[in-house]
Coordinates of C-alpha atoms and ligand atoms in Angstrom, one line a residue:
X1 CA -17.8 -19.9 19.2
X2 CA -15.5 -20.5 16.3
X3 CA -12.3 -18.7 16.0
X4 CA -13.6 -16.7 13.0
X5 CA -16.6 -15.3 15.0
X6 CA -14.3 -14.4 17.9
X7 CA -11.9 -12.6 15.6
X8 CA -14.6 -10.3 14.0
X9 CA -13.8 -10.7 10.4
X10 CA -16.0 -8.7 8.0
X11 CA -18.6 -10.8 6.1
X12 CA -17.6 -9.4 2.7
X13 CA -14.0 -10.5 3.0
X14 CA -14.9 -14.0 4.2
X15 CA -16.4 -14.7 0.8
X16 CA -12.8 -14.8 -0.5
X17 CA -10.6 -15.3 2.5
X18 CA -10.7 -18.2 4.9
X19 CA -8.5 -17.5 8.0
X20 CA -8.3 -20.6 10.2
X21 CA -5.9 -19.8 13.0
X22 CA -7.2 -16.6 14.5
X23 CA -5.0 -14.0 12.7
X24 CA -5.9 -10.5 13.9
X25 CA -8.8 -9.1 11.8
X26 CA -6.9 -6.1 10.6
X27 CA -4.8 -8.4 8.3
X28 CA -7.9 -10.1 6.8
X29 CA -10.3 -7.1 6.7
X30 CA -7.8 -4.9 4.8
X31 CA -8.2 -4.9 1.1
X32 CA -7.3 -2.5 -1.7
X33 CA -10.4 -0.9 -3.1
X34 CA -10.3 1.2 -6.2
X35 CA -13.5 3.1 -5.2
X36 CA -13.0 6.3 -3.2
X37 CA -15.5 8.8 -2.1
X38 CA -14.6 12.5 -2.0
X39 CA -12.8 13.1 1.2
X40 CA -10.2 15.6 2.5
X41 CA -7.5 13.8 4.3
X42 CA -6.3 15.9 7.3
X43 CA -2.6 16.5 7.7
X44 CA -2.8 14.6 11.0
X45 CA -4.3 11.5 9.3
X46 CA -1.7 11.6 6.6
X47 CA 1.2 11.9 9.1
X48 CA -0.2 9.2 11.3
X49 CA 0.0 6.9 8.3
X50 CA 3.5 8.0 7.5
X51 CA 4.4 7.4 11.2
X52 CA 3.4 3.8 10.8
X53 CA 5.9 3.5 8.0
X54 CA 8.5 5.3 10.1
X55 CA 8.4 2.5 12.7
X56 CA 8.9 -0.4 10.3
X57 CA 11.9 -2.6 10.9
X58 CA 14.8 -2.6 8.5
X59 CA 18.2 -4.3 8.1
X60 CA 20.7 -2.6 10.4
X61 CA 18.0 -0.1 11.1
X62 CA 19.0 1.8 7.9
X63 CA 15.3 2.9 7.4
X64 CA 15.7 3.4 3.6
X65 CA 12.1 4.4 2.9
X66 CA 11.4 8.0 1.7
X67 CA 8.0 9.6 1.2
X68 CA 6.9 12.0 -1.5
X69 CA 3.5 13.4 -0.7
X70 CA 0.7 14.7 -2.9
X71 CA -2.5 16.1 -1.4
X72 CA -3.2 19.4 -3.1
X73 CA -4.8 19.5 -6.5
X74 CA -1.6 20.7 -8.0
X75 CA 0.5 18.0 -6.5
X76 CA -2.0 15.3 -7.5
X77 CA -2.0 16.6 -11.0
X78 CA 1.8 16.2 -11.1
X79 CA 1.6 12.6 -9.8
X80 CA -1.1 11.8 -12.3
X81 CA 1.3 12.8 -15.1
X82 CA 3.5 9.8 -14.3
X83 CA 0.8 7.3 -13.2
X84 CA -0.2 4.9 -16.1
X85 CA -3.6 5.8 -17.7
X86 CA -5.3 2.7 -16.4
X87 CA -4.4 3.6 -12.8
X88 CA -5.3 7.3 -13.4
X89 CA -8.9 6.3 -14.0
X90 CA -9.6 5.2 -10.5
X91 CA -6.8 6.7 -8.4
X92 CA -7.7 10.3 -9.3
X93 CA -10.5 10.0 -6.8
X94 CA -8.2 9.2 -3.9
X95 CA -7.6 11.9 -1.3
X96 CA -3.8 11.7 -1.5
X97 CA -0.8 9.9 -3.0
X98 CA 2.4 8.8 -1.3
X99 CA 5.2 7.9 -3.6
X100 CA 7.3 5.4 -1.7
X101 CA 11.0 5.4 -2.8
X102 CA 13.9 3.6 -1.3
X103 CA 17.4 4.9 -0.7
X104 CA 19.7 2.3 -2.3
X105 CA 22.7 3.5 -0.3
X106 CA 23.4 3.4 3.5
X107 CA 24.8 6.2 5.6
X108 CA 28.3 5.1 4.5
X109 CA 27.4 5.4 0.9
X110 CA 27.5 1.6 0.4
X111 CA 24.8 -0.4 -1.5
X112 CA 22.0 -1.3 1.0
X113 CA 21.0 -4.7 -0.4
X114 CA 17.7 -4.8 1.5
X115 CA 16.4 -1.4 0.5
X116 CA 13.5 -2.7 -1.4
X117 CA 12.6 -5.4 1.1
X118 CA 12.7 -2.9 4.0
X119 CA 10.6 -0.4 2.1
X120 CA 8.0 -3.1 1.5
X121 CA 7.7 -3.4 5.3
X122 CA 7.0 0.3 5.5
X123 CA 4.3 0.0 2.8
X124 CA 2.6 -2.8 4.8
X125 CA 2.7 -0.8 8.0
X126 CA 1.1 2.2 6.3
X127 CA -1.6 0.2 4.6
X128 CA -2.6 -1.4 7.9
X129 CA -2.5 1.9 9.8
X130 CA -4.8 3.5 7.2
X131 CA -7.1 0.5 7.4
X132 CA -7.3 0.9 11.2
X133 CA -8.4 4.5 10.6
X134 CA -11.3 3.5 8.3
X135 CA -9.3 4.5 5.2
X136 CA -8.2 2.5 2.3
X137 CA -4.9 2.3 0.4
X138 CA -4.0 0.7 -3.0
X139 CA -0.4 0.3 -4.1
X140 CA 0.5 1.0 -7.7
X141 CA 3.5 -0.3 -9.5
X142 CA 1.9 1.1 -12.7
X143 CA 3.7 4.4 -13.0
X144 CA 6.7 5.7 -14.9
X145 CA 9.5 5.6 -12.3
X146 CA 12.0 7.5 -14.5
X147 CA 9.5 10.3 -15.0
X148 CA 8.6 10.4 -11.3
X149 CA 12.3 10.6 -10.4
X150 CA 12.9 13.5 -12.7
X151 CA 9.7 15.4 -11.9
X152 CA 10.2 15.0 -8.1
X153 CA 14.0 15.8 -8.4
X154 CA 14.9 12.6 -6.6
X155 CA 18.6 12.0 -5.8
X156 CA 20.1 9.5 -8.2
X157 CA 20.5 6.8 -5.5
X158 CA 16.7 6.7 -4.9
X159 CA 14.6 4.0 -6.4
X160 CA 10.9 4.8 -6.8
X161 CA 9.0 1.7 -5.6
X162 CA 5.2 2.3 -5.5
X163 CA 2.7 5.1 -5.5
X164 CA 0.1 4.6 -2.8
X165 CA -3.4 6.0 -3.3
X166 CA -5.2 6.8 0.0
X167 CA -8.8 7.7 0.6
X168 CA -12.1 7.0 2.1
X169 CA -13.5 3.7 0.7
X170 CA -16.4 4.5 -1.6
X171 CA -19.2 2.6 -3.3
X172 CA -19.2 1.2 -6.8
X173 CA -21.1 4.1 -8.3
X174 CA -18.0 6.1 -7.5
X175 CA -15.8 3.8 -9.6
X176 CA -15.5 3.4 -13.4
X177 CA -17.6 0.5 -14.5
X178 CA -14.6 -1.4 -16.1
X179 CA -13.3 -2.0 -12.5
X180 CA -16.6 -3.1 -10.9
X181 CA -16.2 -6.9 -11.2
X182 CA -12.8 -6.9 -9.7
X183 CA -13.4 -4.4 -6.9
X184 CA -13.7 -6.9 -4.0
X185 CA -11.5 -8.7 -1.5
X186 CA -9.0 -11.0 -3.1
X187 CA -8.3 -14.6 -2.0
X188 CA -5.0 -16.0 -0.7
X189 CA -3.1 -19.2 -1.4
X190 CA -3.7 -21.7 1.3
X191 CA -1.0 -21.9 4.0
X192 CA -0.1 -25.4 3.0
X193 CA 1.1 -24.1 -0.4
X194 CA 3.3 -21.5 1.3
X195 CA 5.0 -23.7 4.0
X196 CA 7.6 -25.6 2.2
X197 CA 8.8 -29.0 3.3
X198 CA 12.4 -30.0 3.3
X199 CA 14.6 -32.9 4.3
X200 CA 16.9 -32.6 7.3
X201 CA 20.1 -34.1 6.1
Ligands
FMN1 C1 3.9 -3.7 -5.5 C2 2.5 -3.6 -5.8 C3 2.1 -3.1 -7.1 C4 0.8 -3.0 -7.4 N1 0.4 -2.3 -8.6 C5 -0.9 -2.1 -8.8 C6 -1.2 -1.3 -9.9 O1 -0.4 -0.7 -10.7 N2 -2.6 -1.0 -10.1 C7 -3.5 -1.6 -9.3 O2 -4.7 -1.3 -9.5 N3 -3.2 -2.3 -8.2 C8 -1.9 -2.6 -8.0 N4 -1.6 -3.3 -6.9 C9 -2.6 -3.9 -6.0 C10 -2.6 -5.4 -6.0 O3 -3.1 -5.9 -7.2 C11 -3.4 -5.9 -4.7 O4 -2.8 -5.5 -3.6 C12 -3.5 -7.5 -4.7 O5 -4.3 -7.9 -5.8 C13 -4.0 -8.0 -3.4 O6 -5.3 -7.4 -3.1 P1 -5.6 -6.7 -1.7 O7 -4.5 -5.6 -1.6 O8 -6.9 -6.1 -1.9 O9 -5.4 -7.7 -0.6 C14 -0.2 -3.5 -6.5 C15 0.2 -4.0 -5.3 C16 1.5 -4.1 -4.9 C17 1.9 -4.6 -3.6

């Protein structure tokens, strides 16, 4: 049995992705659909996803990630007001949004140089947790951060990073046609382009 069969990768992702070393299927099978079916996310589900972010590692354990949630129609409407139009088209069908912001200062009020890096770790953890629950996430950098900051009354020291759309993966007929051709698992650069050689001097 090849490593891929043993690892249980989904056939649809294997068209674009070629894992060779037995990486856990959750990393390969997760992908960011834009198609969502109508689904009410329970508070427990939402909080389980947030809890995954809570346990991300961070420099000096500063934990700079902060979550702004939108799950009611009213809250989603507010979030849609600062999401760029192209992202509104598909993300309005998601069950909930999480705006992931980072606190740029540590507890002593000093600049936390790794705030964005650490918050990226929280995003990845949440995306994988949602995937393990049969849900899908898609991150959006396409939103007006200044407007979000104002509308959500964020402290000055916070930096909005991404808005995450979460929902039940849907079929193409639930997605605007302009996105159909790109709504599939994306490929990855081969490892040999990522591992850099260097000279020991
Ligand atoms: C920081 C960040 C910003 C992104 N911004 C957008 C966005 O504004 N709109 C969108 O449709 N997808 C956005 N994406 C989704 C990426 O395009 C997607 O994750 C990437 O193509 C890899 O595909 P996969 O997540 O399916 O593996 C963003 C992803 C990240 C991590």
